């Protein structure tokens, strides 16, 4: 396991640079968190120091913050509904395409796989215009259905991750079930899917983080369904006079993600290293 | 794979199963990719008619208008320049720095695992929250960075309107945000590829007396070529797709600070203006992007395949 190793000089320089960068990432959050325990008046005079008193009013009143009349608890509920719904839609579609494309030989199979990869590379930002008119026509603006529909695609990066998984899944179990008279649906739903649960969970976590954080879809198609991620941007303009309250809302929006990350850090980072989240 | 080949003759049951399973994803692709992209092209040749509440044929009108937009003021010229700097910044600053960081970690610098987790944090936090954190860190009134500069006697380096509203700084802040928030994600991808390099190859290099720098250049980079290639390809497409960070960091100051990107201009015309009349010109710009973007992206792919071929090992 010996490797050509770096000299001490380089190692120390690296640690110094790494530490400085790590501080630049962590300190802003600590600074923000610290300031949530100050009233605005104190924040103006004591921006960088520790709070004089342990002031919890910002946290206690945070649930009354609202955007377009939607209060923070409702924003959380919207975020949860969208995250769960979109993740399920996305897994449903991606798993179906990945399973069929790896386990069955049929005409058009390789074309579909190639398309999936090529299509991801084409810059189609202009299509937001047509999608927006489509949503207007179909009256899908500001509906959960409209948002869930955006997640039903089966050929994105979750597809590629699951493709990698199903490709290595042996068909022998399916074959045994087939001999016992199980149909194709039965094999998929009662034998293959249960075996795929770990992979689905891993991909699901990555996708769920993406959906929780999503700002763009709400901004484009469903501003009335205010989610936490969309809401804090609006609070930024309404709470300019009470920054500690804004900081509290920002902290509240990040905490759920930090908890998920703390629990599934290995799964998240390993799967990112294989397939990437943002693809 | 021999087992699978047996099923090359599809039974009726299998055919039904395949069709049902693929129905939703394929339909989704047809509507949300094929239809909307074709309709974008159609929309770019139409204009909104207020009398009939409909889009009517407008010939090349939007393209002529788009050309006028380019000559009217310098907003779009800056947008093109900015979008291009994003490509350079991603492929020649962010990716190389990430590569060096990942390589140093791969060489077993103490606490690498901890640093990797911390560096990854920005990738899991929403852009919407992270941009706010970044902005308040530099906020001229209350941020701690200007505070630090002030105490160092560098108060002349703090622009009066703040960093995000000053034409001299705004675009650099966008680039800096990209670097600050983007390294960790790249490191995780690059480190993953590095750990997959077979030990024997590294060992052989060591026996040949390779220094770390030579190892990086002659062994590591070629062997993680496909990962680096993917990152650089993503770094190329941002030229046409990067807007959210700019929109959230600069908001209404994007125009006055010459900090538009092409994609931001499109999105503004589609949604921010709140005006249905500007949808078609947004679509026209989208078409122009695709016409330029497709050859650029596939050309880059070709270049990457040539200089960073992926090896099987």
XYZ file of C-alpha atoms in Angstrom, chain A:
279
model
C 0.000 0.000 0.000
C 2.993 2.311 -0.159
C 2.569 5.308 -2.398
C 5.028 7.910 -3.542
C 4.406 10.343 -0.741
C 4.367 14.080 -0.631
C 7.056 16.042 1.127
C 6.328 17.581 4.523
C 6.406 21.073 3.099
C 3.628 20.257 0.660
C 1.623 18.416 3.309
C 1.740 21.339 5.717
C 0.880 23.845 2.988
C -2.037 21.630 1.979
C -3.342 21.387 5.520
C -3.126 25.145 5.955
C -5.000 25.788 2.711
C -7.570 23.090 3.470
C -8.146 24.481 6.940
C -8.602 28.032 5.678
C -11.050 26.877 3.023
C -12.931 24.735 5.550
C -13.205 27.748 7.876
C -14.513 29.869 5.012
C -17.244 27.272 4.513
C -18.202 26.704 8.138
C -17.711 30.115 9.707
C -20.448 31.947 7.734
C -22.977 29.447 9.061
C -21.690 29.748 12.620
C -21.766 33.532 12.310
C -25.321 33.414 11.012
C -26.453 30.980 13.708
C -24.862 33.132 16.395
C -26.693 36.191 15.119
C -30.074 34.475 15.281
C -29.791 34.884 19.060
C -29.653 38.673 18.892
C -32.419 41.231 18.497
C -32.000 43.457 15.425
C -30.949 46.377 17.611
C -28.082 44.450 19.099
C -27.122 42.981 15.715
C -26.599 46.491 14.305
C -24.050 47.413 16.932
C -22.640 43.979 17.685
C -22.485 42.197 14.326
C -19.521 39.948 14.912
C -19.449 39.427 18.663
C -21.178 36.795 20.773
C -24.768 37.643 21.782
C -25.005 39.580 25.065
C -28.066 37.674 26.194
C -29.560 34.394 25.083
C -32.359 35.891 22.993
C -34.706 33.258 21.527
C -37.456 35.487 20.164
C -36.358 35.026 16.528
C -36.751 31.272 16.812
C -40.049 31.500 18.679
C -41.608 33.895 16.169
C -40.119 32.236 13.103
C -43.248 30.135 12.560
C -45.236 33.303 11.979
C -43.062 34.395 9.064
C -45.017 34.326 5.849
C -44.658 34.736 2.098
C -47.825 35.639 0.155
C -49.815 34.616 3.232
C -48.188 31.191 3.384
C -46.699 30.694 6.841
C -43.468 28.867 7.510
C -45.056 25.590 8.767
C -47.107 25.464 5.564
C -43.920 26.056 3.522
C -42.373 23.066 5.295
C -45.431 20.990 4.499
C -45.250 22.072 0.832
C -41.560 21.191 0.725
C -42.223 17.771 2.267
C -45.086 16.986 -0.130
C -43.026 18.064 -3.129
C -39.905 16.239 -1.981
C -41.723 12.971 -1.284
C -43.952 13.146 -4.352
C -41.205 14.095 -6.775
C -38.769 11.524 -5.380
C -41.332 8.743 -5.761
C -42.219 9.861 -9.299
C -38.568 10.023 -10.239
C -37.745 6.583 -8.780
C -40.836 5.020 -10.355
C -39.844 6.168 -13.837
C -36.088 5.747 -13.588
C -36.313 2.281 -12.072
C -38.743 1.153 -14.776
C -36.510 2.318 -17.628
C -33.306 1.079 -16.018
C -34.787 -2.360 -15.285
C -36.316 -2.876 -18.710
C -33.250 -1.612 -20.556
C -30.878 -3.897 -18.649
C -32.971 -7.066 -18.361
C -34.695 -7.264 -21.733
C -33.422 -7.303 -25.290
C -35.776 -5.525 -27.624
C -35.539 -3.369 -30.724
C -34.682 0.250 -29.914
C -33.031 -0.611 -26.612
C -29.558 0.670 -27.387
C -30.983 3.700 -29.192
C -32.808 4.630 -25.988
C -29.670 4.311 -23.901
C -27.648 6.445 -26.319
C -30.437 9.017 -26.461
C -30.498 9.241 -22.678
C -26.832 10.205 -22.643
C -26.844 12.473 -25.696
C -29.964 14.345 -24.611
C -28.382 15.244 -21.281
C -25.597 17.037 -23.115
C -27.772 19.274 -25.276
C -28.321 22.741 -23.835
C -32.077 23.318 -23.998
C -32.576 26.218 -21.624
C -34.759 27.917 -24.254
C -37.408 25.251 -23.762
C -38.541 26.927 -20.532
C -40.534 29.261 -22.774
C -42.486 26.441 -24.412
C -42.870 24.518 -21.166
C -44.306 27.608 -19.549
C -46.889 28.068 -22.325
C -47.707 24.346 -22.165
C -48.313 24.624 -18.420
C -50.479 27.689 -18.944
C -52.581 25.879 -21.555
C -52.995 22.750 -19.455
C -53.686 24.843 -16.338
C -50.861 23.103 -14.517
C -49.329 26.285 -13.132
C -49.370 26.346 -9.337
C -50.478 22.728 -8.998
C -48.799 19.789 -7.280
C -49.588 17.698 -10.355
C -47.613 20.111 -12.486
C -44.584 19.848 -10.217
C -44.778 16.058 -9.910
C -44.948 15.802 -13.709
C -41.596 17.546 -14.043
C -40.061 14.750 -11.937
C -41.486 11.837 -13.937
C -38.602 11.722 -16.402
C -36.982 8.326 -16.637
C -33.743 9.072 -18.456
C -31.725 11.416 -16.241
C -28.840 10.777 -13.859
C -30.962 8.585 -11.484
C -31.586 6.359 -14.485
C -27.841 6.010 -15.086
C -27.185 5.140 -11.430
C -29.960 2.527 -11.382
C -28.854 1.235 -14.778
C -25.490 0.462 -13.214
C -27.243 -1.387 -10.419
C -29.712 -3.462 -12.459
C -27.035 -4.415 -14.970
C -25.286 -6.369 -12.222
C -28.479 -7.923 -10.913
C -28.610 -11.600 -11.795
C -31.635 -12.827 -13.676
C -31.451 -16.276 -11.974
C -34.019 -15.246 -9.332
C -36.322 -14.087 -12.079
C -35.780 -17.308 -13.955
C -36.664 -19.408 -10.913
C -39.833 -17.388 -10.399
C -40.664 -17.737 -14.063
C -40.482 -21.518 -13.786
C -42.881 -21.264 -10.860
C -45.239 -19.435 -13.165
C -44.708 -15.821 -12.113
C -45.407 -13.211 -14.786
C -43.104 -10.329 -15.724
C -44.898 -7.802 -13.519
C -44.844 -10.174 -10.592
C -41.095 -10.764 -11.039
C -40.401 -7.038 -11.154
C -42.581 -5.976 -8.256
C -42.169 -8.856 -5.836
C -38.660 -10.090 -6.565
C -36.486 -7.537 -8.326
C -37.734 -4.318 -6.690
C -37.242 -5.615 -3.126
C -33.678 -6.542 -4.037
C -33.193 -3.077 -5.466
C -34.316 -1.279 -2.311
C -30.792 -0.324 -1.131
C -29.995 1.150 -4.537
C -33.376 2.897 -4.722
C -32.869 4.369 -1.249
C -29.412 5.645 -2.159
C -30.595 7.242 -5.380
C -33.746 8.444 -3.621
C -31.778 10.304 -0.954
C -29.727 12.137 -3.567
C -32.839 13.057 -5.522
C -34.772 14.055 -2.407
C -32.028 16.519 -1.470
C -32.266 17.984 -4.945
C -36.054 18.307 -4.753
C -35.977 19.827 -1.268
C -33.465 22.404 -2.470
C -35.209 23.080 -5.756
C -35.835 26.746 -6.367
C -36.149 26.894 -10.145
C -39.231 24.677 -10.685
C -41.232 26.592 -8.091
C -40.028 29.935 -9.441
C -41.039 28.966 -12.981
C -44.262 27.071 -12.548
C -45.681 27.218 -9.021
C -44.885 30.380 -7.099
C -48.080 30.051 -5.091
C -46.936 26.737 -3.682
C -44.279 28.405 -1.578
C -41.624 25.938 -0.450
C -38.980 26.653 2.150
C -36.309 26.976 -0.492
C -38.382 29.432 -2.526
C -39.743 31.203 0.525
C -36.441 32.255 2.085
C -35.558 34.215 -1.033
C -38.743 36.224 -0.655
C -38.157 36.680 3.053
C -34.819 38.174 2.075
C -36.635 41.179 0.643
C -39.315 41.474 3.328
C -37.022 40.961 6.318
C -34.283 43.385 5.264
C -35.055 45.337 8.445
C -34.754 42.311 10.702
C -31.798 40.279 9.567
C -31.581 38.021 12.644
C -35.122 36.812 11.842
C -34.066 36.176 8.240
C -30.986 34.281 9.421
C -33.235 32.123 11.589
C -35.362 31.242 8.564
C -32.232 30.408 6.551
C -30.975 28.173 9.365
C -34.369 26.473 9.565
C -34.263 25.765 5.826
C -30.840 24.144 6.086
C -31.293 22.082 9.261
C -33.354 19.235 7.708
C -30.729 18.788 4.991
C -27.906 18.795 7.535
C -29.692 16.087 9.538
C -30.138 13.953 6.424
C -26.498 14.539 5.502
C -25.324 13.603 9.006
C -27.256 10.318 8.813
C -26.451 9.327 5.241
C -23.141 11.093 4.602
C -21.398 7.945 3.306
C -24.268 6.932 1.009
C -24.598 10.449 -0.367
C -20.909 10.955 -1.061
C -20.325 7.456 -2.444
C -23.190 7.735 -4.872
C -22.127 11.209 -5.892
C -18.694 9.844 -6.676
C -20.306 7.256 -8.941
C -22.900 9.259 -10.718
C -23.186 12.793 -9.485
C -26.287 14.586 -8.213
C -26.512 17.567 -10.423
C -26.150 15.772 -13.770
